[in-house]
Amino acid sequence: MIIYLHGFDSTSPGNHEKVMQLQFIDDDVRFINYSTLHPKHDMAHLLKEVHKAMESSDDPNPIICGVGLGGFWSERIGFLCGIKQVMLNPNLHPERTMQGRIDRPEEYEDIATKCVEQYRIKNKDRCMVILSKHDDIHDNSVTSDVLEDYYPIIWDEHESHKFKKISQHLQTIKAFKNE
């Protein structure tokens, strides 16, 4: 089972394309929608929905995968639910990057302070990060600097922030899922 979390733009047709591509790894891909506008509500909703998905699956190696804001959530929710994560161009600081786009961006900072202390150390090697060299939204060299001590980083030479095409990484994701 692969749980897919969209980024800030939940209606982007690219989400459907990524779900279709992920089905080449596992035919059980579950798209979980969340509001993006209310972080504390989103966290509770995502925890509940991921827990429900895990209970209804017999997959011994489920993963959660997200792009952008979905990457932020996949790391945290995956850690809290005990499943591996794949982040593509994650938005590591939505409390800054979502200013003016949502009502209460400071809730992300509150969530970060309530998360398990040093959770990345406890999550070491349970998350894989794929970063685009041509991300038009974030400076991925900064993202890499933050995450490289904890997770393997894969650099993509062609895609932009939304990662329209992930097929070039499917075999790597599949190997990570099944190891």
Short mmCIF file of C-alpha atoms in Angstrom, two decimals:
data_model
loop_
_atom_site.label_atom_id
_atom_site.label_comp_id
_atom_site.label_asym_id
_atom_site.label_seq_id
_atom_site.Cartn_x
_atom_site.Cartn_y
_atom_site.Cartn_z
CA MET A 1 0.00 0.00 0.00
CA ILE A 2 1.18 3.50 -0.86
CA ILE A 3 -0.54 6.45 0.78
CA TYR A 4 -0.24 9.60 -1.32
CA LEU A 5 -0.54 13.11 0.12
CA HIS A 6 -0.95 16.02 -2.27
CA GLY A 7 0.79 19.36 -1.85
CA PHE A 8 -0.85 22.73 -1.30
CA ASP A 9 -2.65 22.52 -4.66
CA SER A 10 -4.98 19.60 -4.00
CA THR A 11 -6.81 19.97 -7.33
CA SER A 12 -3.74 19.81 -9.56
CA PRO A 13 -4.13 17.18 -12.32
CA GLY A 14 -0.54 16.20 -11.49
CA ASN A 15 -1.81 14.45 -8.37
CA HIS A 16 -3.78 11.96 -10.45
CA GLU A 17 -0.74 11.43 -12.69
CA LYS A 18 1.49 10.66 -9.71
CA VAL A 19 -1.06 8.23 -8.26
CA MET A 20 -1.22 6.48 -11.64
CA GLN A 21 2.59 6.28 -11.78
CA LEU A 22 2.80 4.93 -8.21
CA GLN A 23 0.42 2.13 -9.21
CA PHE A 24 3.30 0.61 -11.19
CA ILE A 25 4.91 -0.14 -7.80
CA ASP A 26 1.78 -1.17 -5.92
CA ASP A 27 -1.77 -1.31 -7.24
CA ASP A 28 -3.07 -0.21 -3.81
CA VAL A 29 -2.40 3.55 -3.88
CA ARG A 30 -4.62 5.60 -1.58
CA PHE A 31 -5.02 9.33 -2.12
CA ILE A 32 -5.81 11.15 1.11
CA ASN A 33 -7.21 14.64 0.72
CA TYR A 34 -6.87 17.29 3.42
CA SER A 35 -7.78 20.96 3.59
CA THR A 36 -4.24 22.51 3.58
CA LEU A 37 -5.75 25.57 5.27
CA HIS A 38 -6.06 24.42 8.90
CA PRO A 39 -2.85 22.67 10.04
CA LYS A 40 -4.03 21.36 13.43
CA HIS A 41 -7.22 19.98 11.86
CA ASP A 42 -5.18 18.56 8.96
CA MET A 43 -2.84 16.73 11.34
CA ALA A 44 -5.70 15.11 13.27
CA HIS A 45 -7.49 14.23 10.02
CA LEU A 46 -4.36 12.74 8.42
CA LEU A 47 -3.49 10.68 11.49
CA LYS A 48 -7.01 9.26 11.54
CA GLU A 49 -7.13 8.53 7.79
CA VAL A 50 -3.66 6.95 7.65
CA HIS A 51 -4.46 4.79 10.68
CA LYS A 52 -7.70 3.70 8.97
CA ALA A 53 -5.83 2.88 5.74
CA MET A 54 -3.24 0.84 7.62
CA GLU A 55 -5.93 -1.13 9.46
CA SER A 56 -7.62 -2.05 6.18
CA SER A 57 -4.41 -3.23 4.50
CA ASP A 58 -2.36 -6.37 4.99
CA ASP A 59 0.74 -4.89 3.32
CA PRO A 60 3.75 -5.58 5.57
CA ASN A 61 5.62 -2.60 4.04
CA PRO A 62 3.25 0.34 3.52
CA ILE A 63 4.74 3.74 2.72
CA ILE A 64 3.46 7.29 2.73
CA CYS A 65 4.53 9.62 -0.06
CA GLY A 66 4.03 13.35 -0.46
CA VAL A 67 5.09 16.28 -2.63
CA GLY A 68 5.71 19.79 -1.26
CA LEU A 69 3.36 20.34 1.68
CA GLY A 70 2.43 16.66 1.36
CA GLY A 71 6.12 15.90 2.01
CA PHE A 72 5.96 17.89 5.25
CA TRP A 73 2.98 15.81 6.34
CA SER A 74 4.27 12.45 5.08
CA GLU A 75 7.43 12.74 7.21
CA ARG A 76 5.53 13.56 10.40
CA ILE A 77 2.49 11.34 9.93
CA GLY A 78 4.64 8.45 8.68
CA PHE A 79 6.90 8.75 11.71
CA LEU A 80 3.96 8.89 14.13
CA CYS A 81 2.26 5.91 12.43
CA GLY A 82 5.46 3.86 12.17
CA ILE A 83 5.66 3.62 8.37
CA LYS A 84 8.37 4.60 5.90
CA GLN A 85 8.11 7.90 4.08
CA VAL A 86 9.06 9.33 0.68
CA MET A 87 9.26 13.12 0.39
CA LEU A 88 9.52 14.89 -2.94
CA ASN A 89 10.60 18.55 -2.70
CA PRO A 90 9.21 18.80 0.86
CA ASN A 91 8.08 22.11 2.28
CA LEU A 92 10.03 21.96 5.56
CA HIS A 93 8.84 25.30 6.94
CA PRO A 94 5.22 25.97 5.99
CA GLU A 95 4.95 28.39 8.92
CA ARG A 96 7.10 30.71 6.76
CA THR A 97 6.25 29.67 3.21
CA MET A 98 2.48 29.60 3.72
CA GLN A 99 2.25 33.17 5.10
CA GLY A 100 -0.63 34.92 3.34
CA ARG A 101 -1.94 31.68 1.83
CA ILE A 102 -3.63 30.18 4.89
CA ASP A 103 -5.35 31.54 7.99
CA ARG A 104 -3.02 30.28 10.71
CA PRO A 105 0.47 29.37 9.41
CA GLU A 106 1.83 29.66 12.97
CA GLU A 107 0.04 26.38 13.73
CA TYR A 108 2.79 24.60 11.80
CA GLU A 109 5.36 25.95 14.24
CA ASP A 110 3.16 24.81 17.12
CA ILE A 111 2.94 21.34 15.57
CA ALA A 112 6.73 21.22 15.22
CA THR A 113 7.26 22.02 18.91
CA LYS A 114 4.76 19.33 19.95
CA CYS A 115 6.33 16.63 17.79
CA VAL A 116 8.66 14.08 19.39
CA GLU A 117 11.99 15.71 20.25
CA GLN A 118 14.70 14.94 17.72
CA TYR A 119 12.30 12.75 15.77
CA ARG A 120 14.57 12.78 12.71
CA ILE A 121 17.23 10.93 14.71
CA LYS A 122 14.60 8.34 15.70
CA ASN A 123 13.34 8.24 12.10
CA LYS A 124 16.84 7.90 10.57
CA ASP A 125 16.83 5.91 7.32
CA ARG A 126 13.03 5.41 7.40
CA CYS A 127 12.51 8.27 4.96
CA MET A 128 13.78 8.83 1.44
CA VAL A 129 14.03 12.33 -0.02
CA ILE A 130 13.88 13.18 -3.72
CA LEU A 131 14.85 16.76 -4.54
CA SER A 132 14.63 18.58 -7.82
CA LYS A 133 17.63 20.64 -8.91
CA HIS A 134 15.13 22.87 -10.73
CA ASP A 135 12.59 23.46 -7.94
CA ASP A 136 10.92 26.76 -8.76
CA ILE A 137 9.45 27.18 -5.24
CA HIS A 138 12.13 26.16 -2.69
CA ASP A 139 15.92 26.23 -2.47
CA ASN A 140 16.56 22.52 -2.25
CA SER A 141 20.22 22.96 -1.31
CA VAL A 142 18.88 24.26 2.04
CA THR A 143 16.47 21.31 2.27
CA SER A 144 19.33 18.91 1.57
CA ASP A 145 21.51 20.52 4.25
CA VAL A 146 18.73 20.01 6.82
CA LEU A 147 17.93 16.40 5.90
CA GLU A 148 21.15 14.80 4.60
CA ASP A 149 22.36 13.61 8.03
CA TYR A 150 19.15 11.62 8.53
CA TYR A 151 17.85 10.43 5.18
CA PRO A 152 19.20 9.41 1.78
CA ILE A 153 18.85 12.25 -0.76
CA ILE A 154 18.25 11.60 -4.45
CA TRP A 155 18.67 14.51 -6.85
CA ASP A 156 16.46 14.83 -9.91
CA GLU A 157 17.95 16.71 -12.87
CA HIS A 158 14.74 17.50 -14.79
CA GLU A 159 11.58 18.01 -12.73
CA SER A 160 10.23 21.21 -11.19
CA HIS A 161 8.65 21.60 -7.74
CA LYS A 162 5.43 19.69 -8.49
CA PHE A 163 7.26 16.63 -9.88
CA LYS A 164 4.87 15.95 -12.73
CA LYS A 165 6.83 12.84 -13.70
CA ILE A 166 8.17 10.46 -11.03
CA SER A 167 8.55 7.36 -13.21
CA GLN A 168 12.36 7.72 -13.25
CA HIS A 169 12.33 7.14 -9.46
CA LEU A 170 9.78 4.32 -9.23
CA GLN A 171 12.29 1.46 -8.98
CA THR A 172 14.20 3.28 -6.23
CA ILE A 173 10.95 3.94 -4.33
CA LYS A 174 9.93 0.29 -4.77
CA ALA A 175 13.29 -0.97 -3.45
CA PHE A 176 13.04 1.40 -0.46
CA LYS A 177 9.46 0.28 0.23
CA ASN A 178 10.39 -3.40 0.23
CA GLU A 179 13.71 -3.31 2.09
#
